Every structure is written in C-alpha cells, then in structure tokens.
PDB file of C-alpha atoms in Angstrom:
ATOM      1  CA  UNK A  11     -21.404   5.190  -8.853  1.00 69.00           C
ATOM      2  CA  UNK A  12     -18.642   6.599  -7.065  1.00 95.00           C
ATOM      3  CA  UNK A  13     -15.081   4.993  -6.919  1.00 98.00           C
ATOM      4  CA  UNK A  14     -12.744   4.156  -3.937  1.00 98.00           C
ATOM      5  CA  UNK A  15      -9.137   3.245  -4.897  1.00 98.00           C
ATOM      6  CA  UNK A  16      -7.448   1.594  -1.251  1.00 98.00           C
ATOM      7  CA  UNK A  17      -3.469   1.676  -2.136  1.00 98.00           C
ATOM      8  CA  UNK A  18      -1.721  -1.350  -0.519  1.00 93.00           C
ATOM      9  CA  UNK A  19      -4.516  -3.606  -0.223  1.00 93.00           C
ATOM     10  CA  UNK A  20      -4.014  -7.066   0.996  1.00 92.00           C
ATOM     11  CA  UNK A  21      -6.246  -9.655   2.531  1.00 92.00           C
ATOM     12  CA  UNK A  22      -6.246  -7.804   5.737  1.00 93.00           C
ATOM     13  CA  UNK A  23      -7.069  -4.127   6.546  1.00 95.00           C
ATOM     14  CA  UNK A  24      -7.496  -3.485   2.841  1.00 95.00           C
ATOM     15  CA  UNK A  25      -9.482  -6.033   2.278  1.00 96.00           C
ATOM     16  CA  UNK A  26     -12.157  -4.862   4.908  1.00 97.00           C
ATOM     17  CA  UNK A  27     -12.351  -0.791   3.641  1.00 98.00           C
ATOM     18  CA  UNK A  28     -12.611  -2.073   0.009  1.00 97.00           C
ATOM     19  CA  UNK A  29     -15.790  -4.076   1.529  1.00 97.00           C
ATOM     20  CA  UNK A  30     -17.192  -1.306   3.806  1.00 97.00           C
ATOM     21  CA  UNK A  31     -17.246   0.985   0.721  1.00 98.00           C
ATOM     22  CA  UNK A  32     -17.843  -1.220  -1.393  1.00 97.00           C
ATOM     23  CA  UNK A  33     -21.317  -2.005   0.948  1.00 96.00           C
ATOM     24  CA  UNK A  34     -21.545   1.572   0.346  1.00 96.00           C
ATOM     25  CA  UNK A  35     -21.979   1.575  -3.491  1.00 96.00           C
ATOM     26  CA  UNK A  36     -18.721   2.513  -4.282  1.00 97.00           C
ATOM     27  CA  UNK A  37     -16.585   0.979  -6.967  1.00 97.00           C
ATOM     28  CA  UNK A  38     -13.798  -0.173  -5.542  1.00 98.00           C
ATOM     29  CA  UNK A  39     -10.029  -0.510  -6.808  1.00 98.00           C
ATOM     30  CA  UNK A  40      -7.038  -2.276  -5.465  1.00 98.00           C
ATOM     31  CA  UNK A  41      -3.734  -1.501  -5.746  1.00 98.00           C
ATOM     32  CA  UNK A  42      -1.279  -3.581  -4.643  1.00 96.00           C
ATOM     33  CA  UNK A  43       2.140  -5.509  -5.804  1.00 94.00           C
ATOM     34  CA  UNK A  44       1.370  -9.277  -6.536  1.00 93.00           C
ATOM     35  CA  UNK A  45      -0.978 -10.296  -9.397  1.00 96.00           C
ATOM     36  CA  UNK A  46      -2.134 -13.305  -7.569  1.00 95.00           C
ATOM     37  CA  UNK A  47      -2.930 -11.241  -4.307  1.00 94.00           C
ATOM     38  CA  UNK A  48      -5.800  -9.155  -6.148  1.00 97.00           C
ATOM     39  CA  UNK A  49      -6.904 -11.586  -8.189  1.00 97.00           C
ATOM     40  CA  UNK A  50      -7.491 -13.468  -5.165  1.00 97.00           C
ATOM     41  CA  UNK A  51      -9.284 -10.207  -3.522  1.00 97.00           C
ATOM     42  CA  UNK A  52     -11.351  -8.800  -6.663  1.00 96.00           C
ATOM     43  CA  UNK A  53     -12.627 -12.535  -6.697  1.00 97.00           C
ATOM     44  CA  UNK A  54     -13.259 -12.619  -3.053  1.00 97.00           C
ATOM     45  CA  UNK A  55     -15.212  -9.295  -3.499  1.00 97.00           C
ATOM     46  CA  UNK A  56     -17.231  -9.733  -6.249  1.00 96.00           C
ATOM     47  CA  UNK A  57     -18.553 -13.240  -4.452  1.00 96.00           C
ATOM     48  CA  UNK A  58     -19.876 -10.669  -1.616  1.00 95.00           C
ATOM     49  CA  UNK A  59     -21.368  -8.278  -4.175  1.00 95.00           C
ATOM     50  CA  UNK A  60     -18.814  -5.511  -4.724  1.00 96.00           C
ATOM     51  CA  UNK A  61     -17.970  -4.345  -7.773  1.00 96.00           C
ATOM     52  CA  UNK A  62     -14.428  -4.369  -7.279  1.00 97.00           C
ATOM     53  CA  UNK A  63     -10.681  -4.921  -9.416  1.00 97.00           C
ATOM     54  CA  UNK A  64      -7.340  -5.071  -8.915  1.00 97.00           C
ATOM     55  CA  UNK A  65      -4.381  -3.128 -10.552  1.00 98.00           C
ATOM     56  CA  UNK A  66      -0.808  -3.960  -9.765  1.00 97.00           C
ATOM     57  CA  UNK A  67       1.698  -1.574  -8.984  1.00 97.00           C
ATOM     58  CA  UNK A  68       4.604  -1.144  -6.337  1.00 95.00           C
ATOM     59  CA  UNK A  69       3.927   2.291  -4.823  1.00 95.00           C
ATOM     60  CA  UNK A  70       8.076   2.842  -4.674  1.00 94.00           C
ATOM     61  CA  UNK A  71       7.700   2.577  -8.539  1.00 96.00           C
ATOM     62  CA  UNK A  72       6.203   6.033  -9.192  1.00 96.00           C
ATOM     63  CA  UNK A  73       5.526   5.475 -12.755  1.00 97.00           C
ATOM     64  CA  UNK A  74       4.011   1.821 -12.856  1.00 97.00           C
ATOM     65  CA  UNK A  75       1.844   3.732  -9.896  1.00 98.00           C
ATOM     66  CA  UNK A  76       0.817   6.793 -12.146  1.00 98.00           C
ATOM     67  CA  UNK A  77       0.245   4.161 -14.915  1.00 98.00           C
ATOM     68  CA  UNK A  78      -2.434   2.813 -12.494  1.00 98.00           C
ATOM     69  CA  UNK A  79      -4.266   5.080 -11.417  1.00 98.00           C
ATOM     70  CA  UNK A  80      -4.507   6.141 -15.332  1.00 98.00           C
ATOM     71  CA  UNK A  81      -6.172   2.960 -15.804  1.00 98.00           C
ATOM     72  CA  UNK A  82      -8.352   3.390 -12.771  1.00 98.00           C
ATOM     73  CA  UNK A  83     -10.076   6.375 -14.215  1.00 97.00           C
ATOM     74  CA  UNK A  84     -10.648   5.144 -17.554  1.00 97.00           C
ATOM     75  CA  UNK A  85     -12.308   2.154 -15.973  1.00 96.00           C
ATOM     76  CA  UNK A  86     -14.059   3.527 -13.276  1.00 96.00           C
ATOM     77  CA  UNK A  87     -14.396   7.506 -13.810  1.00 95.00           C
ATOM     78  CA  UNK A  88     -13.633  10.003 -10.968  1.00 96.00           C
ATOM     79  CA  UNK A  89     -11.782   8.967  -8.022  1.00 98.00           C
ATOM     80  CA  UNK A  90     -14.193  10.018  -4.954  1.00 98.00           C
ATOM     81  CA  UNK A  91     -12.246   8.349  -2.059  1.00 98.00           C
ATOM     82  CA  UNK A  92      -8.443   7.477  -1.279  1.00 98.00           C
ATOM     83  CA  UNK A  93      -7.026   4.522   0.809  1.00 98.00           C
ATOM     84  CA  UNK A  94      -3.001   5.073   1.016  1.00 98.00           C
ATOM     85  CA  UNK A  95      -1.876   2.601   3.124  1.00 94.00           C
ATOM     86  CA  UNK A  96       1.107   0.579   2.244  1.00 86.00           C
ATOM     87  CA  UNK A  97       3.066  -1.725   4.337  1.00 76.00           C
ATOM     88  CA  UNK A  98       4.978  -4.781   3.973  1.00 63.00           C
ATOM     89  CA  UNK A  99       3.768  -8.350   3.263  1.00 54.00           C
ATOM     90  CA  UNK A 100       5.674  -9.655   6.534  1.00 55.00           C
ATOM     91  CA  UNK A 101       5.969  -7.227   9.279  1.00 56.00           C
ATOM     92  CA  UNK A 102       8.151  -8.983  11.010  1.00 56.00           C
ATOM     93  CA  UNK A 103      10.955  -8.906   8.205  1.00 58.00           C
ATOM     94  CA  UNK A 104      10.999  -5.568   8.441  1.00 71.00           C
ATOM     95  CA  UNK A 105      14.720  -4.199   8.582  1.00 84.00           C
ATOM     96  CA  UNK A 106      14.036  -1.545  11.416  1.00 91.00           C
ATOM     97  CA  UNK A 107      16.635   0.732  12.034  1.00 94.00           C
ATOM     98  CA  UNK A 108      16.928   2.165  15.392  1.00 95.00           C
ATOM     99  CA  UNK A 109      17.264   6.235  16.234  1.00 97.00           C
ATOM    100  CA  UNK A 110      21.198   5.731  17.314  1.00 97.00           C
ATOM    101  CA  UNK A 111      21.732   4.370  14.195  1.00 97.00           C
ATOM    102  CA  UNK A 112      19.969   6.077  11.314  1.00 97.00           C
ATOM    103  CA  UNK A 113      21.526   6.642   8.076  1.00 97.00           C
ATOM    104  CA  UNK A 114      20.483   8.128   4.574  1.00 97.00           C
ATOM    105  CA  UNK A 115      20.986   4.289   3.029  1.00 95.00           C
ATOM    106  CA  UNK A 116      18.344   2.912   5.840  1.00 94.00           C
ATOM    107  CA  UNK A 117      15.726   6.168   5.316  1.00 95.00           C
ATOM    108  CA  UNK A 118      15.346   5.991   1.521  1.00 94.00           C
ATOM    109  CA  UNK A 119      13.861   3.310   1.403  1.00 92.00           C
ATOM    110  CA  UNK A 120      11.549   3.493   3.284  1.00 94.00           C
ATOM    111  CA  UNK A 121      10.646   7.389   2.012  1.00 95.00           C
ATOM    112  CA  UNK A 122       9.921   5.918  -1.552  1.00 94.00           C
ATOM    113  CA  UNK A 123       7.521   3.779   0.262  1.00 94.00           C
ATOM    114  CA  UNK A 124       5.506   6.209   2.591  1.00 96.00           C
ATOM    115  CA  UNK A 125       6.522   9.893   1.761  1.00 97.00           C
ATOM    116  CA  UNK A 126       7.071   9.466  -1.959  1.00 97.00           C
ATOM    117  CA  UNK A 127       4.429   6.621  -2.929  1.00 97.00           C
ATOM    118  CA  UNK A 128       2.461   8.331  -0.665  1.00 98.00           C
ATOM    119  CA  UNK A 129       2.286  12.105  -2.863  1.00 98.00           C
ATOM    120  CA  UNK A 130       2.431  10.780  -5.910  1.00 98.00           C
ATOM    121  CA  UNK A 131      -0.597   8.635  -5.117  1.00 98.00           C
ATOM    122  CA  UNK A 132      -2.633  11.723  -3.780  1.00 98.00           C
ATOM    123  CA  UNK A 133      -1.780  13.952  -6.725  1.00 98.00           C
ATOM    124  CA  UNK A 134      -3.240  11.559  -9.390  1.00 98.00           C
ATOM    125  CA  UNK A 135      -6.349  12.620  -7.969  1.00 98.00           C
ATOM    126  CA  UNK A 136      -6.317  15.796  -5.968  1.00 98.00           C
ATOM    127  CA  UNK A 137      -6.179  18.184  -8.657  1.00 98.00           C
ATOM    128  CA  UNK A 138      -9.703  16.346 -10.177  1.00 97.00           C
ATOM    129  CA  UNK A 139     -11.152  16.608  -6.851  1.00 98.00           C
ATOM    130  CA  UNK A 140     -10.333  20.443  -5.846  1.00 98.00           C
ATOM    131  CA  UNK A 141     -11.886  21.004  -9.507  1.00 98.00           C
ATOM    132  CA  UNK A 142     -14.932  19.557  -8.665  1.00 97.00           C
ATOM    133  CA  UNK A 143     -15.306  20.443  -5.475  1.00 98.00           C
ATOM    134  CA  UNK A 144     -15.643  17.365  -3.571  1.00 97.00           C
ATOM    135  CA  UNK A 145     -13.128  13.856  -2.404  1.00 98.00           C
ATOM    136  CA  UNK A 146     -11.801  12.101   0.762  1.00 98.00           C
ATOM    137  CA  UNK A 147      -8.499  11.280   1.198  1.00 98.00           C
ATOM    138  CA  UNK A 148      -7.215   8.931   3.969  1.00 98.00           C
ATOM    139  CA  UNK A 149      -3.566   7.902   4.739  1.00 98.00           C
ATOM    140  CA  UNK A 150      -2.389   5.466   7.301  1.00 97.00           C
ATOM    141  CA  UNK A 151       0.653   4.661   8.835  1.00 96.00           C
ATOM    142  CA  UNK A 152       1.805   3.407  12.227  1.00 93.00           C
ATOM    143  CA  UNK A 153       1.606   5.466  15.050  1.00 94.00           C
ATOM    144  CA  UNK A 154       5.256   5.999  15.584  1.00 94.00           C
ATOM    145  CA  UNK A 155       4.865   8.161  12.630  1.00 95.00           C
ATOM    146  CA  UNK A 156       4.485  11.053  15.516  1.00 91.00           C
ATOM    147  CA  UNK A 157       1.147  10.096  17.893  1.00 91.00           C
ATOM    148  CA  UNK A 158       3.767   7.382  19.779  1.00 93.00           C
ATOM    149  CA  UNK A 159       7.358   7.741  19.892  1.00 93.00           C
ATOM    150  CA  UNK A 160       9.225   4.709  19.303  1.00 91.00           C
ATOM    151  CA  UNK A 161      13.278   4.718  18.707  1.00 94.00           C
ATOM    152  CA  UNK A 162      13.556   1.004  17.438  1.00 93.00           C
ATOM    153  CA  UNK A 163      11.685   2.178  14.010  1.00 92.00           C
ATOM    154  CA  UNK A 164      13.403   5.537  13.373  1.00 95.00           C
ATOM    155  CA  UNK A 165      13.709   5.262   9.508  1.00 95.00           C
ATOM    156  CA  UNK A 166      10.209   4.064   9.650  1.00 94.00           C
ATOM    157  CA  UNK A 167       9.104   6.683  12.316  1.00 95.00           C
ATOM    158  CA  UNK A 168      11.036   9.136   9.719  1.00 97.00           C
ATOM    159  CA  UNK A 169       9.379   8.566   6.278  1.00 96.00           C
ATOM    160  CA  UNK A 170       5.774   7.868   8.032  1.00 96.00           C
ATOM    161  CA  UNK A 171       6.155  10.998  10.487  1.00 97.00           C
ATOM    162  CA  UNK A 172       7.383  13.110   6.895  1.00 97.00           C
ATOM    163  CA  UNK A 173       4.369  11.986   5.172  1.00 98.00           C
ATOM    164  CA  UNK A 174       1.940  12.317   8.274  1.00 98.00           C
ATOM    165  CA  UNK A 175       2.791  15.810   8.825  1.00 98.00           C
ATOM    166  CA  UNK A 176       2.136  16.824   4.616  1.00 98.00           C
ATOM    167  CA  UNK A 177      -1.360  15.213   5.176  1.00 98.00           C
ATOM    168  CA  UNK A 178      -2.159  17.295   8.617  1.00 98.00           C
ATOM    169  CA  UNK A 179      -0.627  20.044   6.715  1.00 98.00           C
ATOM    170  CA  UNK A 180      -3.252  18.975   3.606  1.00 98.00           C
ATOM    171  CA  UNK A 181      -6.150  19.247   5.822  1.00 98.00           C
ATOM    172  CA  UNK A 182      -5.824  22.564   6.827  1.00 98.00           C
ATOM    173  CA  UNK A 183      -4.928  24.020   3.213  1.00 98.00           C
ATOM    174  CA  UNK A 184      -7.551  22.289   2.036  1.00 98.00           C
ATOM    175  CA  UNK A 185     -10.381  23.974   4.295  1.00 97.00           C
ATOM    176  CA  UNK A 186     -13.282  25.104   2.215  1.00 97.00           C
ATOM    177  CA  UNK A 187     -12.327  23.570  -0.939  1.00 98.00           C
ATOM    178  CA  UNK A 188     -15.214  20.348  -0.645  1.00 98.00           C
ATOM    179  CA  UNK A 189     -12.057  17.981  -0.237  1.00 98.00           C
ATOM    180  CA  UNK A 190     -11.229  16.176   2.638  1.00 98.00           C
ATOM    181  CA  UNK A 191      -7.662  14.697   4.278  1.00 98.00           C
ATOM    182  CA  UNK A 192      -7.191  13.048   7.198  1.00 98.00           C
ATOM    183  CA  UNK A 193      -4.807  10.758   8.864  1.00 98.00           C
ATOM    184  CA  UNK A 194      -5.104   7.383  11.026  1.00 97.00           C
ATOM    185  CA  UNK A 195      -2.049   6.346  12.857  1.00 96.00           C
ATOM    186  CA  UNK A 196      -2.634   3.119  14.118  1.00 95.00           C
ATOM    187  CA  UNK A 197      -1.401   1.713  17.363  1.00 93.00           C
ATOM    188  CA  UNK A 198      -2.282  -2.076  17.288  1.00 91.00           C
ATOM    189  CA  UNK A 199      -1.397  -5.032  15.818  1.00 87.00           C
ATOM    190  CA  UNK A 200      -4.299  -5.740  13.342  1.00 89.00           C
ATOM    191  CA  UNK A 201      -5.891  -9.195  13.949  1.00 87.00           C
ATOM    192  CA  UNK A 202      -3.928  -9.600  16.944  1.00 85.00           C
ATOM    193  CA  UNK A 203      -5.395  -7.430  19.686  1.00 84.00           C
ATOM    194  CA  UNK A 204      -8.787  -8.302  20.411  1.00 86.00           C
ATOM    195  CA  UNK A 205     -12.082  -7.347  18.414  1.00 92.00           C
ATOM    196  CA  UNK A 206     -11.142  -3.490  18.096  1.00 92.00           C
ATOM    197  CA  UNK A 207      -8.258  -4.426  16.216  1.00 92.00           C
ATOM    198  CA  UNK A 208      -9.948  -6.497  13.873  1.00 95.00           C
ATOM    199  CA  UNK A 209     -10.192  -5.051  10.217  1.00 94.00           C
ATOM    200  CA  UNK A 210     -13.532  -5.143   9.698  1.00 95.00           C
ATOM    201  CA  UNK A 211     -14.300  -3.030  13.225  1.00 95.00           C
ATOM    202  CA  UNK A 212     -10.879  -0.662  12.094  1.00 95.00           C
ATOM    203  CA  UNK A 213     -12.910  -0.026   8.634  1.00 97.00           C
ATOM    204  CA  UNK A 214     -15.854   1.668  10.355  1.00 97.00           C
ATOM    205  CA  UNK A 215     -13.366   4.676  11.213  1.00 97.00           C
ATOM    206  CA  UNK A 216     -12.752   5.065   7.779  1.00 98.00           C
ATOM    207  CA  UNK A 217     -15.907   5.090   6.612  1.00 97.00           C
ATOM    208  CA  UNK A 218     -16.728   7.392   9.720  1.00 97.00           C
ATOM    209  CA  UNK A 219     -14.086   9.569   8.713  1.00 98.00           C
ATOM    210  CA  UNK A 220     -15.456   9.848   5.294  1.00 98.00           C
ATOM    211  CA  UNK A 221     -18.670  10.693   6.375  1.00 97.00           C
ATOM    212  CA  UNK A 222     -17.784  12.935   9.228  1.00 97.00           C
ATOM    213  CA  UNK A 223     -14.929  14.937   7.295  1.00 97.00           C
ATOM    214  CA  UNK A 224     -13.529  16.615  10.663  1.00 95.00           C
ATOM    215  CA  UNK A 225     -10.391  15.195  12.419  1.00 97.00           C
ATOM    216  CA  UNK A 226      -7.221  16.044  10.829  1.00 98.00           C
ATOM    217  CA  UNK A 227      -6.162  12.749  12.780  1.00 97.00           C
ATOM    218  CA  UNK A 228      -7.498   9.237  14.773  1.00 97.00           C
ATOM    219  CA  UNK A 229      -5.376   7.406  16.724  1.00 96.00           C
ATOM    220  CA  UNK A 230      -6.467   4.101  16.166  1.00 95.00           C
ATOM    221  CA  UNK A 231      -5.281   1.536  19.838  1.00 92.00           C
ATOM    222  CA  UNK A 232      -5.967  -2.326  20.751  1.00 82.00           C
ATOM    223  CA  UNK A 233      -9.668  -0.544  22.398  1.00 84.00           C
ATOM    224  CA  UNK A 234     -10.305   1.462  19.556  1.00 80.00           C
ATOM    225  CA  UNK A 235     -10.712   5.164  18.207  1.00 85.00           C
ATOM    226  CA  UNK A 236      -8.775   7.712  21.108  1.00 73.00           C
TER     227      UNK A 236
END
C-alpha cells in the first residue's frame, strides 16, 4: 500500500484528505500537536475503514517533527504523498500583525510555523522520492500568501508567501524527476462558505491534484477551484 502523511491534521480539512486517500488505499498518517486530537481522528478513521494513525509533533519543533516522520516510515514504509498544512487550533486568536507594523519579533513566529516546519517536513521525504522516481507533495496556506493581497496578515502573508514561492520554485526544479509539488492557497473560510468550502468537496482538489500532477498552483474560493 502506499502511504499519505497530512501535516496539521485536525477534525476539519485534514480530516477529509486523510479520508479521500485513505478511500484511495493509501495508508494514512497524521501529524498534528495534541494526543487526544488524533486519537480522536485515527479512531474516527479506522470506524470508516482507513487504515490510518496519528503521530504527535508541533511542526515549529523541527526535531520532535523529524522524530516523526522517522517513525512514520518504519511503520508504514515509503512516503508516496505529502499534506503540509498547518494552522492554528482557533483562527480567530490569531495575533495578526498588520503591513505598517511588521517586525522581526511578530515574523518568526510565524516562519517556524509555515517556512521552516514547512522544509523540514518536505525534506524527510523528498530525497526518498527523487530516488525512486515517483511522490506528490502538496502545501497549503491562505491565499494572502501571494494569490490575494491582504495587509491586516503581513507576518502571516510573509512566512506563507516565503514558503509558497520555495514550493512554485519546487515544481519547476523538479520537472522530469517523477515527483510532483504543487500549491493550494485557499481563499475561504472552510465550513463556513457554502458547500464548495466544505472539506470533504476541498479534498477532491487534492486528490485531483495528485492525480493530475500539472498546476504549480489552485486557488481554492467560497465557489471552488479558479
């Protein structure tokens, strides 16, 4: 079987591409900060027939991360398909910092999050995949990582736009090796916006993207794929 690891999966977006692959065959491993929140998930999983288990780590803790993915492979073998999509439990507590007012103390955190969670996770497999010719990898971040321009979230904007550009830049170096990268910048409030923003509908691009292997980047809106 092959394996999907989804990086920041909760009970929400997560939870639906860990089911559409999982519907798929795939293995499927969770990463994700809170013990109780994959329990919860591998158990909701397994009840719907995928083969599925949870490994904590907090992606701004690089080593707990590598120590993870470590585990991953020894349980589950090669690492076909990537999921990096972190974000924080409550949106709304967010501490946003606005373009005006950007500093270095309000960016670092949030480029161990995106930009620095975000490589170390890909390079834990990369490497086995160029070898063998063959992986997906799929990032997602908000859209005003670059696709929509929004001042109120620079730092955000600034460690998701860093981190978007490495993975456009990925896809093109990465052009005739049998590996794919790609990234979704979504541009809706999941669960909020009507049936397109839904996460079982938003997991059909990813498994779309997986199968297509084309776009560099979807923008993902309230209506769906633009």
């Amino acid at each position: 079987m092959s394996t999907a690891v989804i990086v920041g999966a909760g009970p929400g977006l997560g939870k639906a591409i860990a089911r559409r692959f999982g519907a798929e065959g795939f293995d499927v491993a969770l990463i994700g900060r809170t013990a109780r929140t994959l329990e919860k998930l591998e158990r909701d999983l397994t009840q719907e027939g995928v083969r599925a288990e949870g490994f904590v780590a907090d992606v701004t803790d690089r080593e707990a991360l590598v120590k993870a993915f470590d585990a991953i492979k020894e349980r589950f073998g090669p690492v076909e398909v990537l999921e990096y999509s972190p974000a924080p439990s409550d949106p709304a507590a967010v501490d946003a910092v606005g373009a005006t007012d950007l500093s270095v103390a309000a960016l670092l955190p949030q480029l161990d999050v995106y930009l620095f969670g975000g490589v170390t996770a890909v390079q834990q497999v990369l490497p086995d995949m160029i070898a063998r010719g063959s992986g997906t990898i799929l990032v997602s971040t908000g859209a005003s990582s670059g696709p929509v321009v929004h001042p109120p979230f620079a730092n955000i904007a600034a460690a998701s736009g860093a981190l978007r550009n490495w993975v456009l830049n990925l896809h093109a170096a990465l052009e005739g090796t049998g590996v794919y990268a790609a990234h979704v910048a979504i541009a809706t409030w999941i669960g909020q916006e009507g049936p397109a923003s839904m996460p079982d509908t938003m997991s059909e691009t990813y498994l779309d993207l997986h199968r297509s292997r084309q776009d560099a980047e979807v923008l993902y809106t309230g209506s769906g794929v633009l």
